[in-house]
Coordinates of C-alpha atoms and ligand atoms in Angstrom, one line a residue:
X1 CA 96.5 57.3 144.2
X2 CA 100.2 56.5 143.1
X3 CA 102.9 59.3 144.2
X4 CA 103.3 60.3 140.9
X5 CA 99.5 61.1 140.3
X6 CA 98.9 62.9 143.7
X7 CA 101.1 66.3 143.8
X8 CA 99.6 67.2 146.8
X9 CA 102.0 64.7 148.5
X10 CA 105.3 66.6 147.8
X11 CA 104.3 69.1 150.2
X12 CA 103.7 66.8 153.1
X13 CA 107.8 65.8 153.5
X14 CA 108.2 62.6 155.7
X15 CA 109.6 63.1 158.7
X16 CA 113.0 62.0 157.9
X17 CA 113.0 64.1 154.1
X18 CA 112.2 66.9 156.8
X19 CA 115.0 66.0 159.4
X20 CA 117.7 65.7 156.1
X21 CA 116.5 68.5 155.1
X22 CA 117.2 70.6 158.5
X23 CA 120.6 68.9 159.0
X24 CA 121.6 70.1 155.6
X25 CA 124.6 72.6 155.9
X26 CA 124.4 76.1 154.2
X27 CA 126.6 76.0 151.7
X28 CA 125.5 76.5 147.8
X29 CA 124.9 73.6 146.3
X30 CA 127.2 72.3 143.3
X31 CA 127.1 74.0 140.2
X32 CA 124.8 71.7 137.7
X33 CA 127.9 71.4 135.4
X34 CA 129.9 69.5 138.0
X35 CA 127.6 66.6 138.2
X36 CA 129.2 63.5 136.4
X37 CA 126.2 63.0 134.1
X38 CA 126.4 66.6 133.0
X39 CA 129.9 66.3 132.5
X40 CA 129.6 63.5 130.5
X41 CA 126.8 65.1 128.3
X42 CA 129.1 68.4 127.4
X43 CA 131.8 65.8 126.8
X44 CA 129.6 64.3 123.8
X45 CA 127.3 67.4 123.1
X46 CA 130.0 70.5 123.1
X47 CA 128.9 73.4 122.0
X48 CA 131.8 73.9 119.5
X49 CA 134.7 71.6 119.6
X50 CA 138.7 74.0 118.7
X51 CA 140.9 71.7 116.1
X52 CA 143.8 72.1 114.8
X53 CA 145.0 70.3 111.5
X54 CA 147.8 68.0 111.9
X55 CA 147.8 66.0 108.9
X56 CA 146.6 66.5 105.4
X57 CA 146.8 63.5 102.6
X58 CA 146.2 64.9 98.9
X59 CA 144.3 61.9 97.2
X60 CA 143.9 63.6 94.0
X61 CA 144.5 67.6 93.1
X62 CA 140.4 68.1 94.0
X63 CA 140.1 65.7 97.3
X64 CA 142.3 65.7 100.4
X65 CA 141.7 64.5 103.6
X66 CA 142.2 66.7 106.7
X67 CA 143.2 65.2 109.7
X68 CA 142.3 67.2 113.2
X69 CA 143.5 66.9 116.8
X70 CA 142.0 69.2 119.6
X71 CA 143.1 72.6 120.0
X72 CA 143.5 72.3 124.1
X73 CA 145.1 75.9 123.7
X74 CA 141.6 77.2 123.1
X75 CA 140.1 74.4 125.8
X76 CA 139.1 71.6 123.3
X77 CA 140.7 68.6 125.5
X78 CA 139.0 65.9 123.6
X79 CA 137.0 64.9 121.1
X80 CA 133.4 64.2 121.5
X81 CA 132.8 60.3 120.6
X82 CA 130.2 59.9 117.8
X83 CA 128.8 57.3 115.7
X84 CA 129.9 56.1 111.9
X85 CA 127.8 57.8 109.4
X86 CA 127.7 61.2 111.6
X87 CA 129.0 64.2 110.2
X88 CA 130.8 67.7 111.9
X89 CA 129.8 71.4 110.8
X90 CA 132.7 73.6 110.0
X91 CA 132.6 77.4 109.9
X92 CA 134.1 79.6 107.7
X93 CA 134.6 83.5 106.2
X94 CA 135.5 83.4 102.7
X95 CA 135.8 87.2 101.4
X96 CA 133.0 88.8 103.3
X97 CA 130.4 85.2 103.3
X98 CA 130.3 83.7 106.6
X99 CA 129.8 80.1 105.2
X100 CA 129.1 76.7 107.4
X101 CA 129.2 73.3 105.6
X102 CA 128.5 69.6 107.1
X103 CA 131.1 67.0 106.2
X104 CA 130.6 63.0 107.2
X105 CA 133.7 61.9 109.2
X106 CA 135.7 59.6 107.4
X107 CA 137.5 58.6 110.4
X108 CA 136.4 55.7 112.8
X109 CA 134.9 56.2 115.7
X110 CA 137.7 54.5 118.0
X111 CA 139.9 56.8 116.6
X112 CA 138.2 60.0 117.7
X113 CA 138.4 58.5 121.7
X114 CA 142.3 58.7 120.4
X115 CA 142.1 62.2 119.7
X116 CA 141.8 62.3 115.6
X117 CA 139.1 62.9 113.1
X118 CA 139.4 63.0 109.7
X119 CA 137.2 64.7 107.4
X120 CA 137.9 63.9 103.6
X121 CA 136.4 66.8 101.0
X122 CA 136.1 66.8 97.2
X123 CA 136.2 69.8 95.3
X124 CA 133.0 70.9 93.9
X125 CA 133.5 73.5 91.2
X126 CA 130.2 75.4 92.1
X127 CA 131.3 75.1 95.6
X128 CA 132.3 78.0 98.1
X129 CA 133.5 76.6 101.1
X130 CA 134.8 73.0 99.2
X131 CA 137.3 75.6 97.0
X132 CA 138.5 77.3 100.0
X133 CA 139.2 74.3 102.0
X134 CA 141.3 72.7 99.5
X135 CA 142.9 75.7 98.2
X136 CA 143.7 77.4 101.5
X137 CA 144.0 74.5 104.7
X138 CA 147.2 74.0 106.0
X139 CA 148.8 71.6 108.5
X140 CA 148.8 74.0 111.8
X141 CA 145.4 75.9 110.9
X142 CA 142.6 76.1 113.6
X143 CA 139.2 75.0 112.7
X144 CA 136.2 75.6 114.8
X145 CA 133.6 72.4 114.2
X146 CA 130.4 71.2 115.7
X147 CA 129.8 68.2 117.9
X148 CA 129.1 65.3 115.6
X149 CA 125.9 65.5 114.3
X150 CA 123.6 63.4 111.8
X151 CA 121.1 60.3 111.5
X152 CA 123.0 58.3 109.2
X153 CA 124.0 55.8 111.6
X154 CA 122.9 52.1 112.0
X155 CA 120.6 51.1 114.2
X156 CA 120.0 47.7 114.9
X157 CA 116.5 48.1 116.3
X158 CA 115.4 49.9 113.1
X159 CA 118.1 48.1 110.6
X160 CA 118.2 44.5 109.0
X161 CA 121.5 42.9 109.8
X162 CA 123.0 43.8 106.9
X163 CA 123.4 47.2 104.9
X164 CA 123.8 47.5 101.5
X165 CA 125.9 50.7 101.1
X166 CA 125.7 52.6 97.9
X167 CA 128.4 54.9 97.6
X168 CA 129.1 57.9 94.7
X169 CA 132.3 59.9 94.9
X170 CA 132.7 61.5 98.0
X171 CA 129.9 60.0 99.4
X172 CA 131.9 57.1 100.6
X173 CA 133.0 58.6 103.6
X174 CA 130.3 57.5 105.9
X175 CA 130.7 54.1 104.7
X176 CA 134.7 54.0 105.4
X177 CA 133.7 55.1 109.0
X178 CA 131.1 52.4 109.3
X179 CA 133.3 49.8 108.0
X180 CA 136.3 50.6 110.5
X181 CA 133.8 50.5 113.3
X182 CA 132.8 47.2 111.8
X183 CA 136.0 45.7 112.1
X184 CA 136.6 47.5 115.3
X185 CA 134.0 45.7 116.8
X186 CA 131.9 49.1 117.8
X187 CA 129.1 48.3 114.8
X188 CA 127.5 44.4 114.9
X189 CA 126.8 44.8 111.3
X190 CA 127.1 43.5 107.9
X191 CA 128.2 45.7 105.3
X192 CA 128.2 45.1 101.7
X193 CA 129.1 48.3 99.8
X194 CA 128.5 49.3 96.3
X195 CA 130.9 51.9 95.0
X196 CA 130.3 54.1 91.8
X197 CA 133.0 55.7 90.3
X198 CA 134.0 56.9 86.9
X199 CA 137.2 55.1 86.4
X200 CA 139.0 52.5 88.6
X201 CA 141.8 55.8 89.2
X202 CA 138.8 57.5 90.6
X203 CA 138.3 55.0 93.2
X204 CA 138.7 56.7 96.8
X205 CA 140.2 54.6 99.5
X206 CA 141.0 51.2 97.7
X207 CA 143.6 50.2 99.4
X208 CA 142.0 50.8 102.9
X209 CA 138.6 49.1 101.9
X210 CA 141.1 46.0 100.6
X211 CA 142.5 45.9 104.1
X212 CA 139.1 46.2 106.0
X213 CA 138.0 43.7 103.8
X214 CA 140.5 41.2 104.4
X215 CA 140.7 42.3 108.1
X216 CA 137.1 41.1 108.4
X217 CA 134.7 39.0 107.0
X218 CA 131.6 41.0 107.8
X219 CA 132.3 43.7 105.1
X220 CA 132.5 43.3 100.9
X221 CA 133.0 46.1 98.6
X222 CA 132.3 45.8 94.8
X223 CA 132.9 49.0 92.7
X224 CA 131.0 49.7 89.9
X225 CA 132.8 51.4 86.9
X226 CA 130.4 54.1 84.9
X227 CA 133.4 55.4 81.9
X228 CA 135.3 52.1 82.0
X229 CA 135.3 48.3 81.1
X230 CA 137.8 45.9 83.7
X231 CA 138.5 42.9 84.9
X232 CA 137.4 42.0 88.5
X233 CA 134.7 45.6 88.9
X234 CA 131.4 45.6 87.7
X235 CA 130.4 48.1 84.6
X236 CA 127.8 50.6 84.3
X237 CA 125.7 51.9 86.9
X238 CA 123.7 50.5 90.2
X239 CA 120.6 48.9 89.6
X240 CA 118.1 47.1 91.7
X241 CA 119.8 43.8 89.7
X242 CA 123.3 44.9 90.3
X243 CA 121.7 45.5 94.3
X244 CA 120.0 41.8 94.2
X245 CA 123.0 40.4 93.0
X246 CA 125.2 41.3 95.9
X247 CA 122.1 41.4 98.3
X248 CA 121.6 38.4 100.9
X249 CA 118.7 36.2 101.6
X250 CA 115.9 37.9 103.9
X251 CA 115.9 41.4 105.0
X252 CA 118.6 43.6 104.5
X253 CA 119.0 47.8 104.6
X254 CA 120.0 50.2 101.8
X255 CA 122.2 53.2 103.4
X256 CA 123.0 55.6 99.9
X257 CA 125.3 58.9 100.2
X258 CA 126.0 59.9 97.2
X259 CA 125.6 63.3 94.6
X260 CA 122.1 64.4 93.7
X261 CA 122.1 62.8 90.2
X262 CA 122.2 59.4 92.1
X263 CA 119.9 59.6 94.2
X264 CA 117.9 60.6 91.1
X265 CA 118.4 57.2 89.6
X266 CA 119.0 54.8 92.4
X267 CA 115.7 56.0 94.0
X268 CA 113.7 54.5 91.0
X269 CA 115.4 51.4 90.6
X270 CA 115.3 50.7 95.0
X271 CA 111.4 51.8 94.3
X272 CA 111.1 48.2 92.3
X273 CA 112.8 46.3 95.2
X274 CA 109.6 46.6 97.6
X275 CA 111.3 47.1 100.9
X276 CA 110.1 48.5 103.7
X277 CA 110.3 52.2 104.4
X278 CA 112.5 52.3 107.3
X279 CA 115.0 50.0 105.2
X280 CA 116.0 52.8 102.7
X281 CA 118.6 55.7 104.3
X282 CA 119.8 58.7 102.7
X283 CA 122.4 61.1 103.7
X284 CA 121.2 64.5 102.0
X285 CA 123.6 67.0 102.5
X286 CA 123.8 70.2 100.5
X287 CA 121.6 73.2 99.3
X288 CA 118.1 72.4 97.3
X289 CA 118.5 73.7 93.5
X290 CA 116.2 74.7 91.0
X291 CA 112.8 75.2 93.2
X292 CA 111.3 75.8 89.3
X293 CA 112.1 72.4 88.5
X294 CA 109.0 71.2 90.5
X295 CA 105.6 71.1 89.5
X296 CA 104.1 72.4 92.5
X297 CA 106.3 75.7 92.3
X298 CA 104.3 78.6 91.4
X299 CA 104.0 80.4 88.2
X300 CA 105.1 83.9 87.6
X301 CA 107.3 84.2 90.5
X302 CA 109.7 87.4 90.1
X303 CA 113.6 87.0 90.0
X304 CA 114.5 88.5 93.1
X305 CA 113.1 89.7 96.9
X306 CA 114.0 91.8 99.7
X307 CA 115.0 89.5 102.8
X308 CA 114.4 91.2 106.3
X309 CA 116.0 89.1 109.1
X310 CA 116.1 90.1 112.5
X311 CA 119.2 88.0 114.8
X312 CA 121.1 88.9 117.4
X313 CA 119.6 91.9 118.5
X314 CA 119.4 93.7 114.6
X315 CA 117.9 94.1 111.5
X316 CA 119.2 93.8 108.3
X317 CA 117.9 93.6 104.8
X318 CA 119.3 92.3 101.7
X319 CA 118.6 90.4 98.3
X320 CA 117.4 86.8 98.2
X321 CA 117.2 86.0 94.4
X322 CA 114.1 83.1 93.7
X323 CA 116.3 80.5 93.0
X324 CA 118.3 80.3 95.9
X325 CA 117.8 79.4 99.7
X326 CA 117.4 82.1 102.2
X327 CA 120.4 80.5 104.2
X328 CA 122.7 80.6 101.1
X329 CA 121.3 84.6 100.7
X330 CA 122.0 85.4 104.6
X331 CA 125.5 83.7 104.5
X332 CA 126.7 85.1 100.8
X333 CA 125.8 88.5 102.7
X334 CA 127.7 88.0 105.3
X335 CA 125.3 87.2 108.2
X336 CA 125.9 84.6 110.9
X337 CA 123.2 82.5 110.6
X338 CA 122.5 79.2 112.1
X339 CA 122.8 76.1 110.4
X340 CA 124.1 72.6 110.5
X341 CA 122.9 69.9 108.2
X342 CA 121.5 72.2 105.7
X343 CA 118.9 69.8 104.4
X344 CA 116.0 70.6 106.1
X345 CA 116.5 67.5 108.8
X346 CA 118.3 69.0 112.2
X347 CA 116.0 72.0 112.5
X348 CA 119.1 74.3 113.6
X349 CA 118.5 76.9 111.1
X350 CA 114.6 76.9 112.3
X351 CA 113.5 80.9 112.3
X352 CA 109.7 82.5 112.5
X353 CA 108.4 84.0 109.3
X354 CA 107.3 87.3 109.9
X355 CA 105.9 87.9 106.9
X356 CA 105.9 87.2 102.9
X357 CA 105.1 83.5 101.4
X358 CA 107.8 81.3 100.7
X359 CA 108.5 77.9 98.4
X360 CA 109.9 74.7 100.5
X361 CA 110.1 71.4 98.2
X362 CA 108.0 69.1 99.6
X363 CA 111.1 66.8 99.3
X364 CA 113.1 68.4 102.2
X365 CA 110.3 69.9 104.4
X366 CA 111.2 68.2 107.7
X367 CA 109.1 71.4 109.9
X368 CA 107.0 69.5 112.8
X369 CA 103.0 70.2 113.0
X370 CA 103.9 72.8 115.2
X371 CA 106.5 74.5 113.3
X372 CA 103.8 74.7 110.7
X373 CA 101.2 76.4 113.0
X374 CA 103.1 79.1 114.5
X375 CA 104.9 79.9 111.5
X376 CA 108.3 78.4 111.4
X377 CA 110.8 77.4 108.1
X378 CA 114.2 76.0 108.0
X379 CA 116.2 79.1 105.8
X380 CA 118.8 75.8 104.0
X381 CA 115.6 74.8 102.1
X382 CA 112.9 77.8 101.7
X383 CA 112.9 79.8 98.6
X384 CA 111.3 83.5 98.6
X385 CA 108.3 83.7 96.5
X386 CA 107.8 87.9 98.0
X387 CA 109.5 90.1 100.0
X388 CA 110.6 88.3 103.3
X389 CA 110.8 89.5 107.0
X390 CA 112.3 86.7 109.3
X391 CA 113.4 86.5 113.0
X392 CA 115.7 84.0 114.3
X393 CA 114.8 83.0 117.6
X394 CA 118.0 83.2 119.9
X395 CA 118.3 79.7 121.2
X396 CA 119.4 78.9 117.6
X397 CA 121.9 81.7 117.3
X398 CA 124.9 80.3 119.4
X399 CA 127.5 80.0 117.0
Ligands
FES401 S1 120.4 73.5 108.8 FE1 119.4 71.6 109.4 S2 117.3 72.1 109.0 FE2 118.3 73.8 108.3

């Protein structure tokens, strides 16, 4: 029998395990932290990572990019590396709210080894934390963020060669990253990128996709003009034949980030494509709206519920109205609570109901089996359909 099926040999040391062993001196041993491999893991899983802005580009009165460098007065020496199409969690308090948000990193990933990220946010006019951002960030301000996060990355054991980005509005941030690490050499990929935009002046990042373009061969962009006719962009929206037209021979992967109403349409027209599963990738970021909207939802559900939660050692109750997740509820009353992709993929937010039955679109249930049996939800995409009592388990209560 092998070592590794017989336990009964780790308590028969060899003589010279035994002789090390005796020889040892006795002093404590290191602390775990100070072994290289775990020093190398905190490097690219912090915690929280301290930033301060140090640049901010206005594109248009409702997007800026905000550029960050680590706050080493609050012991961030570095940025943790991450991979194009990954996104950071930022924290905020706006009044009393204690708000988080995910934002895909605009930046390449070379650059964050140089000390810079760059996250690049449109204004959303329904949107808390996209308002206060623009309207309140200044050059100087500290920012606390997450490590990078997110599975909107290429993989070439799971991805074709080539990706076939499709892009809406600010959705083309993971796509500038992938393209500079592209032409940085960090991503052996082809990218050919679909834009959508309203009108050509609504384009984002047209010069720097011209200059990745004609820096390297490996990556086309063609933007697709909705509200206007011009020479040299295509018109009207992207279809499965807009997608074939630009689409190479063989296998290739659709990436899409994008705002809700795309995915709405593009989904129907990449259904008549036939590709494989694993070949279609979306970035879903943001709260689930309008549970009613589905036909599984039940009837007669009442407007509003009392919420329970129990973290950190209390209890407090407040309103959850039906129609909106029990994350949004928890942060719009000011409560900490956990969260990072706030789509129902990354499991942060993951908390044991106690009791009451709750809603969660089939659409963005991501729970495991087991999550299922012992009575687990992700609060960014369950909806009350009673009163609620919910604990959040402390491992997930960190930040
Ligand atoms: S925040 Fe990611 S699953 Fe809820």
């Amino acid at each position: 029998m092998g070592l590794l099926l017989n336990p009964l040999k780790f308590t028969k040391l060899s003589k010279n395990r035994q002789e090390k062993i005796d020889a040892a001196e006795a002093k404590p041993v290191k602390q775990l932290g100070d072994y290289l491999p775990n020093r190398i893991a905190k490097a690219l899983h912090p915690e929280v990572q301290h930033v301060v802005i140090s640049e901010i580009v206005e594109h248009s009165p409702d997007v800026k990019s905000f550029f960050f460098a680590p706050d080493k007065e609050l012991g961030t020496e570095s940025l943790a590396y991450f991979s194009a199409g990954q996104y950071l969690t930022i924290r905020l308090n706006v009044g009393k709210a204690k708000i988080s948000r995910p934002y895909s990193l605009s930046s390449s990933p070379k650059e964050s080894t140089e000390g810079k990220y760059t996250l690049t946010i449109k204004r959303d006019k329904d949107g808390l934390a996209s308002n206060y951002v623009l309207d309140n960030w200044k050059v100087g301000d500290k920012v606390t963020v997450s490590a990078p996060e997110g599975v909107f990355t290429y993989e070439p054991l799971r991805d074709a060669s080539t990706v076939i980005g499709l892009a809406g509005g600010s959705g083309i941030t993971p796509f500038l990253s992938l393209a500079k690490a592209i032409a940085d050499g960090d991503e052996d990929a082809n990218l050919v990128l679909l834009y959508g935009s309203r009108t050509a002046d609504d384009i984002l990042f047209k010069a720097e996709f011209d200059a990745l373009e004609q820096k390297c061969d490996k990556i086309k962009v063609v933007h697709v003009l909705s509200g206007e006719e011009k020479e040299g962009f295509e018109h009207g929206f992207i279809t499965a034949d807009l997608i074939k037209k630009y689409a190479p021979e063989g296998e290739y992967s659709i990436f899409i980030c994008g705002p809700q109403v795309m995915y709405d349409f593009v989904d129907k027209e990449i259904a008549t494509l036939g590709l494989r599963r694993k070949f279609v990738r979306h970035e879903v970021f943001g709260e689930y709206r309008n549970p009613a909207r589905n036909e599984d939802y039940p009837k007669d559900v009442a407007d509003e519920f009392s919420l329970t939660v129990k973290i950190r050692g209390e209890e407090t109750t407040i309103k959850c109205s039906a129609n909106e997740t029990i994350l949004n509820a928890l942060e719009h009353a000011g409560v900490n609570a956990p969260a990072r992709c706030r789509s129902g993929i990354c499991g942060y937010c993951h908390s044991r109901l106690v009791s009451g039955e709750v809603y969660v679109p089939k659409s963005v249930d991501g729970r495991r089996m087991a999550d299922l049996d012992y009575g687990y939800i992700h609060p960014c995409c369950t909806f009350p359909i009673s009163d609620l009592v919910i604990d959040v388990p402390p491992e997930t209560t960190r930040i």
